[in-house]
Amino acid sequence: MELAELKTMYKLPTHIGFIIDGNGRWAKKRNLPRSQGHIKGFNRLEKVYKMVRELGIKYISIYAFSTENWNRPKEEVDGLMKLFRRVIKDFYNKNKYEDTRIEFFGDLNRFEEDIKTGALDIMERTKNNKDFHINICMNYGGREDIVQAVNKLIKQGKTLVTIEDISQNLYSKNCPDPDFIIRTSGECRLSNFMPWQSTYSELYFPKVLWPDFSKKDLIEAIKEYSSRDRRFGAIKE
Ligand code: IPE
Ligand code: IPE
Ligand code: MG
């Protein structure tokens, strides 16, 4: 089935959040070092952006590295930093991303200077692009995001805040809440991914490990989303 056909057959989300889990288990199953799983997993990303775009979905957020992931062995963290450098280099390829707005969600100060400045530069250079949006969550923690938003508001002198105030000060201020969150590898939790924005997200936990996530898995996911009845607390006539 062609992905473009799905548009006419199924209800599609506007924003998909992907928690890309299972890289380590993918490697372990093959007796490979965990870093190989991450390489495979990061290679998948470009294919997934393409597929999601083909479907006509406007926003995609990738949970690539949590604030808690710094607690992993140094060797693994170093391997992931190498991959972030590669991701940043790839985003500099103008032809591929000229109509895409790329944002990094998370505190970039914890990264080495080249990663931080590369990420900031890409955000600046793509800020007027509108057709497709990719958000990379790295050193991202949903609770930390809420706290930094509240602190910004306090600095502005606010003593009472609204839902809108907080939403407008989160990293995700430029995009709608994710309608659909897919976490691969069968784990049924969000692990600090968008707690504020996911209150009404449809959650989906396929067993597939992220490095194996294929077109078939995306189609399955879209079918699942389309079958959900989103009521937002109301009832149907
Ligand atoms: C997710 O894969 C990717 C990152 C956290 C960067 P994991 O590394 O968590 O894979 P598992 O859960 O150990 O299989
Ligand atoms: C969540 O996965 C973070 C990312 C996918 C980047 P983890 O593998 O770190 O989460 P836990 O430890 O299973 O909750
Ligand atoms: Mg994991």
PDB file of C-alpha atoms and ligand atoms in Angstrom:
ATOM      1  CA  MET A   1       0.000   0.000   0.000  1.00  0.00           C
ATOM      2  CA  GLU A   2       1.252   3.474  -0.847  1.00  0.00           C
ATOM      3  CA  LEU A   3       1.418   5.797   2.132  1.00  0.00           C
ATOM      4  CA  ALA A   4      -0.251   8.644   0.253  1.00  0.00           C
ATOM      5  CA  GLU A   5      -3.349   6.410  -0.193  1.00  0.00           C
ATOM      6  CA  LEU A   6      -3.788   6.182   3.561  1.00  0.00           C
ATOM      7  CA  LYS A   7      -4.738   9.847   3.670  1.00  0.00           C
ATOM      8  CA  THR A   8      -7.981   9.119   1.901  1.00  0.00           C
ATOM      9  CA  MET A   9      -8.816   6.027   3.951  1.00  0.00           C
ATOM     10  CA  TYR A  10      -7.915   6.868   7.533  1.00  0.00           C
ATOM     11  CA  LYS A  11      -8.112   9.676  10.014  1.00  0.00           C
ATOM     12  CA  LEU A  12      -4.591  10.993  10.500  1.00  0.00           C
ATOM     13  CA  PRO A  13      -2.951  12.692  13.464  1.00  0.00           C
ATOM     14  CA  THR A  14      -1.477  16.172  13.011  1.00  0.00           C
ATOM     15  CA  HIS A  15       1.455  15.557  15.340  1.00  0.00           C
ATOM     16  CA  ILE A  16       3.081  12.211  16.150  1.00  0.00           C
ATOM     17  CA  GLY A  17       5.473  11.820  19.069  1.00  0.00           C
ATOM     18  CA  PHE A  18       7.877   8.903  18.750  1.00  0.00           C
ATOM     19  CA  ILE A  19       9.592   7.462  21.807  1.00  0.00           C
ATOM     20  CA  ILE A  20      12.278   5.552  19.960  1.00  0.00           C
ATOM     21  CA  ASP A  21      12.886   2.697  22.368  1.00  0.00           C
ATOM     22  CA  GLY A  22      14.508  -0.708  21.979  1.00  0.00           C
ATOM     23  CA  ASN A  23      17.870   0.084  20.387  1.00  0.00           C
ATOM     24  CA  GLY A  24      19.779  -1.680  23.168  1.00  0.00           C
ATOM     25  CA  ARG A  25      17.622  -4.810  23.019  1.00  0.00           C
ATOM     26  CA  TRP A  26      17.926  -4.875  19.231  1.00  0.00           C
ATOM     27  CA  ALA A  27      21.720  -5.010  19.614  1.00  0.00           C
ATOM     28  CA  LYS A  28      21.652  -7.511  22.474  1.00  0.00           C
ATOM     29  CA  LYS A  29      19.577  -9.958  20.445  1.00  0.00           C
ATOM     30  CA  ARG A  30      22.383  -9.934  17.877  1.00  0.00           C
ATOM     31  CA  ASN A  31      25.255 -10.040  20.380  1.00  0.00           C
ATOM     32  CA  LEU A  32      26.314  -6.584  19.270  1.00  0.00           C
ATOM     33  CA  PRO A  33      27.361  -3.666  21.467  1.00  0.00           C
ATOM     34  CA  ARG A  34      24.473  -1.338  22.414  1.00  0.00           C
ATOM     35  CA  SER A  35      26.050   1.417  20.335  1.00  0.00           C
ATOM     36  CA  GLN A  36      25.315  -0.611  17.197  1.00  0.00           C
ATOM     37  CA  GLY A  37      21.651  -0.571  18.140  1.00  0.00           C
ATOM     38  CA  HIS A  38      21.755   3.203  18.446  1.00  0.00           C
ATOM     39  CA  ILE A  39      23.441   3.530  15.045  1.00  0.00           C
ATOM     40  CA  LYS A  40      20.715   1.374  13.480  1.00  0.00           C
ATOM     41  CA  GLY A  41      18.055   3.299  15.353  1.00  0.00           C
ATOM     42  CA  PHE A  42      19.338   6.683  14.224  1.00  0.00           C
ATOM     43  CA  ASN A  43      19.591   5.420  10.634  1.00  0.00           C
ATOM     44  CA  ARG A  44      15.861   4.683  10.828  1.00  0.00           C
ATOM     45  CA  LEU A  45      15.020   8.278  11.604  1.00  0.00           C
ATOM     46  CA  GLU A  46      15.465   9.679   8.131  1.00  0.00           C
ATOM     47  CA  LYS A  47      13.242   6.974   6.661  1.00  0.00           C
ATOM     48  CA  VAL A  48      10.585   7.712   9.248  1.00  0.00           C
ATOM     49  CA  TYR A  49      10.626  11.485   8.520  1.00  0.00           C
ATOM     50  CA  LYS A  50      10.135  10.658   4.856  1.00  0.00           C
ATOM     51  CA  MET A  51       7.281   8.246   5.485  1.00  0.00           C
ATOM     52  CA  VAL A  52       5.501  10.591   7.867  1.00  0.00           C
ATOM     53  CA  ARG A  53       5.790  13.401   5.332  1.00  0.00           C
ATOM     54  CA  GLU A  54       4.475  11.243   2.568  1.00  0.00           C
ATOM     55  CA  LEU A  55       1.417  10.633   4.688  1.00  0.00           C
ATOM     56  CA  GLY A  56       0.848  14.370   4.911  1.00  0.00           C
ATOM     57  CA  ILE A  57       1.478  14.626   8.656  1.00  0.00           C
ATOM     58  CA  LYS A  58       2.838  18.046   9.604  1.00  0.00           C
ATOM     59  CA  TYR A  59       4.614  17.553  12.931  1.00  0.00           C
ATOM     60  CA  ILE A  60       6.861  14.847  14.298  1.00  0.00           C
ATOM     61  CA  SER A  61       8.673  14.824  17.638  1.00  0.00           C
ATOM     62  CA  ILE A  62      11.444  12.348  18.332  1.00  0.00           C
ATOM     63  CA  TYR A  63      12.406  11.526  21.909  1.00  0.00           C
ATOM     64  CA  ALA A  64      16.074  10.804  21.320  1.00  0.00           C
ATOM     65  CA  PHE A  65      17.747  11.360  24.703  1.00  0.00           C
ATOM     66  CA  SER A  66      16.186  12.012  28.080  1.00  0.00           C
ATOM     67  CA  THR A  67      17.587  13.998  30.991  1.00  0.00           C
ATOM     68  CA  GLU A  68      17.862  10.603  32.732  1.00  0.00           C
ATOM     69  CA  ASN A  69      19.884   9.012  29.917  1.00  0.00           C
ATOM     70  CA  TRP A  70      23.071  10.781  31.150  1.00  0.00           C
ATOM     71  CA  ASN A  71      23.100   8.050  33.802  1.00  0.00           C
ATOM     72  CA  ARG A  72      24.124   5.428  31.217  1.00  0.00           C
ATOM     73  CA  PRO A  73      27.747   4.222  30.893  1.00  0.00           C
ATOM     74  CA  LYS A  74      30.105   6.859  29.488  1.00  0.00           C
ATOM     75  CA  GLU A  75      30.876   4.764  26.424  1.00  0.00           C
ATOM     76  CA  GLU A  76      27.205   4.576  25.480  1.00  0.00           C
ATOM     77  CA  VAL A  77      26.636   8.308  26.095  1.00  0.00           C
ATOM     78  CA  ASP A  78      29.741   9.129  24.000  1.00  0.00           C
ATOM     79  CA  GLY A  79      28.384   6.979  21.168  1.00  0.00           C
ATOM     80  CA  LEU A  80      25.077   8.831  21.303  1.00  0.00           C
ATOM     81  CA  MET A  81      26.865  12.194  21.203  1.00  0.00           C
ATOM     82  CA  LYS A  82      28.624  11.054  18.019  1.00  0.00           C
ATOM     83  CA  LEU A  83      25.220  10.289  16.553  1.00  0.00           C
ATOM     84  CA  PHE A  84      23.884  13.713  17.522  1.00  0.00           C
ATOM     85  CA  ARG A  85      26.815  15.253  15.681  1.00  0.00           C
ATOM     86  CA  ARG A  86      25.828  13.193  12.654  1.00  0.00           C
ATOM     87  CA  VAL A  87      22.173  14.215  12.926  1.00  0.00           C
ATOM     88  CA  ILE A  88      23.198  17.886  13.062  1.00  0.00           C
ATOM     89  CA  LYS A  89      25.464  17.491  10.047  1.00  0.00           C
ATOM     90  CA  ASP A  90      22.630  15.850   8.154  1.00  0.00           C
ATOM     91  CA  PHE A  91      20.248  18.700   8.957  1.00  0.00           C
ATOM     92  CA  TYR A  92      22.731  21.077   7.337  1.00  0.00           C
ATOM     93  CA  ASN A  93      21.893  19.386   4.048  1.00  0.00           C
ATOM     94  CA  LYS A  94      19.690  22.159   2.721  1.00  0.00           C
ATOM     95  CA  ASN A  95      18.192  20.284  -0.194  1.00  0.00           C
ATOM     96  CA  LYS A  96      16.617  17.712   2.048  1.00  0.00           C
ATOM     97  CA  TYR A  97      15.209  20.064   4.666  1.00  0.00           C
ATOM     98  CA  GLU A  98      14.656  23.384   2.958  1.00  0.00           C
ATOM     99  CA  ASP A  99      10.941  23.537   3.763  1.00  0.00           C
ATOM    100  CA  THR A 100      11.260  21.914   7.209  1.00  0.00           C
ATOM    101  CA  ARG A 101      11.408  23.677  10.530  1.00  0.00           C
ATOM    102  CA  ILE A 102      13.763  21.825  12.841  1.00  0.00           C
ATOM    103  CA  GLU A 103      13.659  22.457  16.562  1.00  0.00           C
ATOM    104  CA  PHE A 104      15.568  20.907  19.420  1.00  0.00           C
ATOM    105  CA  PHE A 105      13.606  20.503  22.638  1.00  0.00           C
ATOM    106  CA  GLY A 106      15.669  20.234  25.814  1.00  0.00           C
ATOM    107  CA  ASP A 107      18.417  22.086  27.640  1.00  0.00           C
ATOM    108  CA  LEU A 108      21.241  22.355  25.097  1.00  0.00           C
ATOM    109  CA  ASN A 109      23.683  23.799  27.661  1.00  0.00           C
ATOM    110  CA  ARG A 110      24.616  20.344  28.864  1.00  0.00           C
ATOM    111  CA  PHE A 111      26.041  19.393  25.428  1.00  0.00           C
ATOM    112  CA  GLU A 112      29.520  20.125  24.134  1.00  0.00           C
ATOM    113  CA  GLU A 113      29.843  23.460  22.386  1.00  0.00           C
ATOM    114  CA  ASP A 114      29.796  22.145  18.790  1.00  0.00           C
ATOM    115  CA  ILE A 115      26.559  20.223  19.342  1.00  0.00           C
ATOM    116  CA  LYS A 116      24.957  23.177  21.094  1.00  0.00           C
ATOM    117  CA  THR A 117      25.922  25.790  18.502  1.00  0.00           C
ATOM    118  CA  GLY A 118      25.064  23.435  15.628  1.00  0.00           C
ATOM    119  CA  ALA A 119      21.597  22.845  17.081  1.00  0.00           C
ATOM    120  CA  LEU A 120      20.996  26.559  17.753  1.00  0.00           C
ATOM    121  CA  ASP A 121      22.136  27.462  14.260  1.00  0.00           C
ATOM    122  CA  ILE A 122      19.817  24.926  12.620  1.00  0.00           C
ATOM    123  CA  MET A 123      16.876  26.219  14.653  1.00  0.00           C
ATOM    124  CA  GLU A 124      17.648  29.782  13.620  1.00  0.00           C
ATOM    125  CA  ARG A 125      18.132  28.929   9.950  1.00  0.00           C
ATOM    126  CA  THR A 126      14.919  26.923   9.649  1.00  0.00           C
ATOM    127  CA  LYS A 127      12.655  29.054  11.793  1.00  0.00           C
ATOM    128  CA  ASN A 128      10.577  30.408   8.907  1.00  0.00           C
ATOM    129  CA  ASN A 129       9.970  27.034   7.250  1.00  0.00           C
ATOM    130  CA  LYS A 130       6.411  25.847   7.491  1.00  0.00           C
ATOM    131  CA  ASP A 131       5.646  22.734   5.478  1.00  0.00           C
ATOM    132  CA  PHE A 132       6.983  20.125   7.857  1.00  0.00           C
ATOM    133  CA  HIS A 133       8.202  20.269  11.455  1.00  0.00           C
ATOM    134  CA  ILE A 134      10.723  17.977  13.110  1.00  0.00           C
ATOM    135  CA  ASN A 135      11.320  18.323  16.845  1.00  0.00           C
ATOM    136  CA  ILE A 136      14.298  16.470  18.283  1.00  0.00           C
ATOM    137  CA  CYS A 137      14.000  16.034  22.039  1.00  0.00           C
ATOM    138  CA  MET A 138      17.481  15.678  23.462  1.00  0.00           C
ATOM    139  CA  ASN A 139      18.473  16.240  27.043  1.00  0.00           C
ATOM    140  CA  TYR A 140      14.732  16.609  27.237  1.00  0.00           C
ATOM    141  CA  GLY A 141      12.658  16.078  30.353  1.00  0.00           C
ATOM    142  CA  GLY A 142       8.993  16.962  30.422  1.00  0.00           C
ATOM    143  CA  ARG A 143       8.982  17.958  34.072  1.00  0.00           C
ATOM    144  CA  GLU A 144      12.116  20.057  33.626  1.00  0.00           C
ATOM    145  CA  ASP A 145      10.368  21.792  30.729  1.00  0.00           C
ATOM    146  CA  ILE A 146       7.380  22.715  32.891  1.00  0.00           C
ATOM    147  CA  VAL A 147       9.694  24.022  35.630  1.00  0.00           C
ATOM    148  CA  GLN A 148      11.720  26.173  33.206  1.00  0.00           C
ATOM    149  CA  ALA A 149       8.460  27.565  31.783  1.00  0.00           C
ATOM    150  CA  VAL A 150       7.197  28.510  35.241  1.00  0.00           C
ATOM    151  CA  ASN A 151      10.544  30.082  36.137  1.00  0.00           C
ATOM    152  CA  LYS A 152      10.435  32.181  32.965  1.00  0.00           C
ATOM    153  CA  LEU A 153       6.971  33.401  33.940  1.00  0.00           C
ATOM    154  CA  ILE A 154       8.139  34.247  37.462  1.00  0.00           C
ATOM    155  CA  LYS A 155      11.007  36.261  35.969  1.00  0.00           C
ATOM    156  CA  GLN A 156       8.475  38.151  33.874  1.00  0.00           C
ATOM    157  CA  GLY A 157       6.770  39.107  37.114  1.00  0.00           C
ATOM    158  CA  LYS A 158       3.745  36.794  36.935  1.00  0.00           C
ATOM    159  CA  THR A 159       2.242  35.760  40.239  1.00  0.00           C
ATOM    160  CA  LEU A 160      -0.662  33.805  38.773  1.00  0.00           C
ATOM    161  CA  VAL A 161      -0.387  31.665  35.643  1.00  0.00           C
ATOM    162  CA  THR A 162      -2.822  30.140  33.152  1.00  0.00           C
ATOM    163  CA  ILE A 163      -2.652  26.932  31.135  1.00  0.00           C
ATOM    164  CA  GLU A 164      -2.001  29.086  28.089  1.00  0.00           C
ATOM    165  CA  ASP A 165       0.912  30.865  29.844  1.00  0.00           C
ATOM    166  CA  ILE A 166       2.623  27.568  30.543  1.00  0.00           C
ATOM    167  CA  SER A 167       1.938  26.099  27.076  1.00  0.00           C
ATOM    168  CA  GLN A 168       3.396  29.230  25.480  1.00  0.00           C
ATOM    169  CA  ASN A 169       6.635  28.884  27.422  1.00  0.00           C
ATOM    170  CA  LEU A 170       7.342  25.212  26.810  1.00  0.00           C
ATOM    171  CA  TYR A 171       9.792  24.079  24.141  1.00  0.00           C
ATOM    172  CA  SER A 172       6.758  22.944  22.159  1.00  0.00           C
ATOM    173  CA  LYS A 173       5.171  26.406  21.979  1.00  0.00           C
ATOM    174  CA  ASN A 174       5.258  26.405  18.179  1.00  0.00           C
ATOM    175  CA  CYS A 175       3.400  23.162  17.641  1.00  0.00           C
ATOM    176  CA  PRO A 176       0.106  21.559  18.567  1.00  0.00           C
ATOM    177  CA  ASP A 177      -0.010  18.868  21.258  1.00  0.00           C
ATOM    178  CA  PRO A 178       0.805  15.394  19.932  1.00  0.00           C
ATOM    179  CA  ASP A 179      -2.420  13.602  19.005  1.00  0.00           C
ATOM    180  CA  PHE A 180      -0.625  10.302  18.866  1.00  0.00           C
ATOM    181  CA  ILE A 181       2.388   8.959  20.783  1.00  0.00           C
ATOM    182  CA  ILE A 182       4.078   5.789  19.595  1.00  0.00           C
ATOM    183  CA  ARG A 183       6.560   4.090  21.906  1.00  0.00           C
ATOM    184  CA  THR A 184       8.276   1.119  20.353  1.00  0.00           C
ATOM    185  CA  SER A 185       9.646  -1.963  22.148  1.00  0.00           C
ATOM    186  CA  GLY A 186       6.495  -2.738  24.119  1.00  0.00           C
ATOM    187  CA  GLU A 187       7.261  -0.589  27.168  1.00  0.00           C
ATOM    188  CA  CYS A 188       4.010   1.016  28.296  1.00  0.00           C
ATOM    189  CA  ARG A 189       5.209   4.280  29.833  1.00  0.00           C
ATOM    190  CA  LEU A 190       6.129   7.777  28.746  1.00  0.00           C
ATOM    191  CA  SER A 191       9.402   8.172  30.692  1.00  0.00           C
ATOM    192  CA  ASN A 192       9.126  11.972  31.087  1.00  0.00           C
ATOM    193  CA  PHE A 193       8.038  12.629  27.491  1.00  0.00           C
ATOM    194  CA  MET A 194       5.651  15.578  27.156  1.00  0.00           C
ATOM    195  CA  PRO A 195       3.609  15.079  30.354  1.00  0.00           C
ATOM    196  CA  TRP A 196       1.900  18.451  29.862  1.00  0.00           C
ATOM    197  CA  GLN A 197       1.125  18.017  26.175  1.00  0.00           C
ATOM    198  CA  SER A 198       0.038  14.354  26.301  1.00  0.00           C
ATOM    199  CA  THR A 199      -3.052  14.706  28.493  1.00  0.00           C
ATOM    200  CA  TYR A 200      -5.307  13.788  25.565  1.00  0.00           C
ATOM    201  CA  SER A 201      -2.822  11.997  23.317  1.00  0.00           C
ATOM    202  CA  GLU A 202      -3.674   8.567  22.022  1.00  0.00           C
ATOM    203  CA  LEU A 203      -0.954   6.201  23.231  1.00  0.00           C
ATOM    204  CA  TYR A 204       0.294   3.203  21.279  1.00  0.00           C
ATOM    205  CA  PHE A 205       2.905   0.685  22.369  1.00  0.00           C
ATOM    206  CA  PRO A 206       3.845  -1.701  19.548  1.00  0.00           C
ATOM    207  CA  LYS A 207       6.279  -4.532  20.343  1.00  0.00           C
ATOM    208  CA  VAL A 208       8.621  -3.759  17.433  1.00  0.00           C
ATOM    209  CA  LEU A 209      12.078  -2.542  18.457  1.00  0.00           C
ATOM    210  CA  TRP A 210      12.868   0.920  17.073  1.00  0.00           C
ATOM    211  CA  PRO A 211      15.651  -0.131  14.642  1.00  0.00           C
ATOM    212  CA  ASP A 212      13.120  -2.460  12.965  1.00  0.00           C
ATOM    213  CA  PHE A 213      10.293   0.100  12.738  1.00  0.00           C
ATOM    214  CA  SER A 214       9.093  -0.197   9.136  1.00  0.00           C
ATOM    215  CA  LYS A 215       6.511   1.166   6.733  1.00  0.00           C
ATOM    216  CA  LYS A 216       4.275  -1.742   7.695  1.00  0.00           C
ATOM    217  CA  ASP A 217       4.544  -0.747  11.366  1.00  0.00           C
ATOM    218  CA  LEU A 218       3.679   2.858  10.522  1.00  0.00           C
ATOM    219  CA  ILE A 219       0.620   1.744   8.551  1.00  0.00           C
ATOM    220  CA  GLU A 220      -0.477  -0.450  11.485  1.00  0.00           C
ATOM    221  CA  ALA A 221      -0.046   2.513  13.809  1.00  0.00           C
ATOM    222  CA  ILE A 222      -2.122   4.812  11.603  1.00  0.00           C
ATOM    223  CA  LYS A 223      -4.897   2.216  11.395  1.00  0.00           C
ATOM    224  CA  GLU A 224      -4.876   1.961  15.167  1.00  0.00           C
ATOM    225  CA  TYR A 225      -5.018   5.745  15.603  1.00  0.00           C
ATOM    226  CA  SER A 226      -7.847   5.987  13.104  1.00  0.00           C
ATOM    227  CA  SER A 227      -9.886   3.449  15.066  1.00  0.00           C
ATOM    228  CA  ARG A 228      -9.672   5.423  18.313  1.00  0.00           C
ATOM    229  CA  ASP A 229     -12.667   7.425  19.446  1.00  0.00           C
ATOM    230  CA  ARG A 230     -11.346  10.711  20.809  1.00  0.00           C
ATOM    231  CA  ARG A 231     -13.961  12.178  23.089  1.00  0.00           C
ATOM    232  CA  PHE A 232     -12.056  14.784  25.121  1.00  0.00           C
ATOM    233  CA  GLY A 233     -14.428  14.286  28.012  1.00  0.00           C
ATOM    234  CA  ALA A 234     -17.545  14.927  25.979  1.00  0.00           C
ATOM    235  CA  ILE A 235     -20.120  12.471  24.690  1.00  0.00           C
ATOM    236  CA  LYS A 236     -21.423  11.922  21.217  1.00  0.00           C
ATOM    237  CA  GLU A 237     -25.010  12.754  20.339  1.00  0.00           C
TER     238      GLU A 237
HETATM  239  C1  IPE B   1      16.290   4.046  23.175  1.00  0.00           C
HETATM  240  O1  IPE B   1      16.818   2.781  23.144  1.00  0.00           O
HETATM  241  C2  IPE B   1      17.237   5.088  22.677  1.00  0.00           C
HETATM  242  C3  IPE B   1      17.808   5.963  23.697  1.00  0.00           C
HETATM  243  C4  IPE B   1      17.531   5.993  24.951  1.00  0.00           C
HETATM  244  C5  IPE B   1      18.786   6.875  23.210  1.00  0.00           C
HETATM  245  P1  IPE B   1      17.380   2.118  24.478  1.00  0.00           P
HETATM  246  O2  IPE B   1      18.845   2.316  24.501  1.00  0.00           O
HETATM  247  O3  IPE B   1      16.645   2.595  25.654  1.00  0.00           O
HETATM  248  O4  IPE B   1      17.058   0.596  24.193  1.00  0.00           O
HETATM  249  P2  IPE B   1      16.657  -0.507  25.266  1.00  0.00           P
HETATM  250  O5  IPE B   1      15.445   0.000  25.991  1.00  0.00           O
HETATM  251  O6  IPE B   1      17.828  -0.679  26.180  1.00  0.00           O
HETATM  252  O7  IPE B   1      16.368  -1.712  24.441  1.00  0.00           O
HETATM  253  C1  IPE B   2      13.064   6.818  27.089  1.00  0.00           C
HETATM  254  O1  IPE B   2      13.632   5.568  26.960  1.00  0.00           O
HETATM  255  C2  IPE B   2      13.942   7.840  26.474  1.00  0.00           C
HETATM  256  C3  IPE B   2      14.176   7.710  25.059  1.00  0.00           C
HETATM  257  C4  IPE B   2      13.644   6.876  24.214  1.00  0.00           C
HETATM  258  C5  IPE B   2      15.092   8.665  24.562  1.00  0.00           C
HETATM  259  P1  IPE B   2      14.447   4.875  28.152  1.00  0.00           P
HETATM  260  O2  IPE B   2      14.806   3.532  27.634  1.00  0.00           O
HETATM  261  O3  IPE B   2      15.526   5.750  28.623  1.00  0.00           O
HETATM  262  O4  IPE B   2      13.335   4.795  29.290  1.00  0.00           O
HETATM  263  P2  IPE B   2      13.126   3.781  30.490  1.00  0.00           P
HETATM  264  O5  IPE B   2      14.383   3.808  31.289  1.00  0.00           O
HETATM  265  O6  IPE B   2      12.871   2.435  29.903  1.00  0.00           O
HETATM  266  O7  IPE B   2      11.930   4.312  31.219  1.00  0.00           O
HETATM  267 MG    MG B   3      14.989   1.907  26.617  1.00  0.00          MG
END
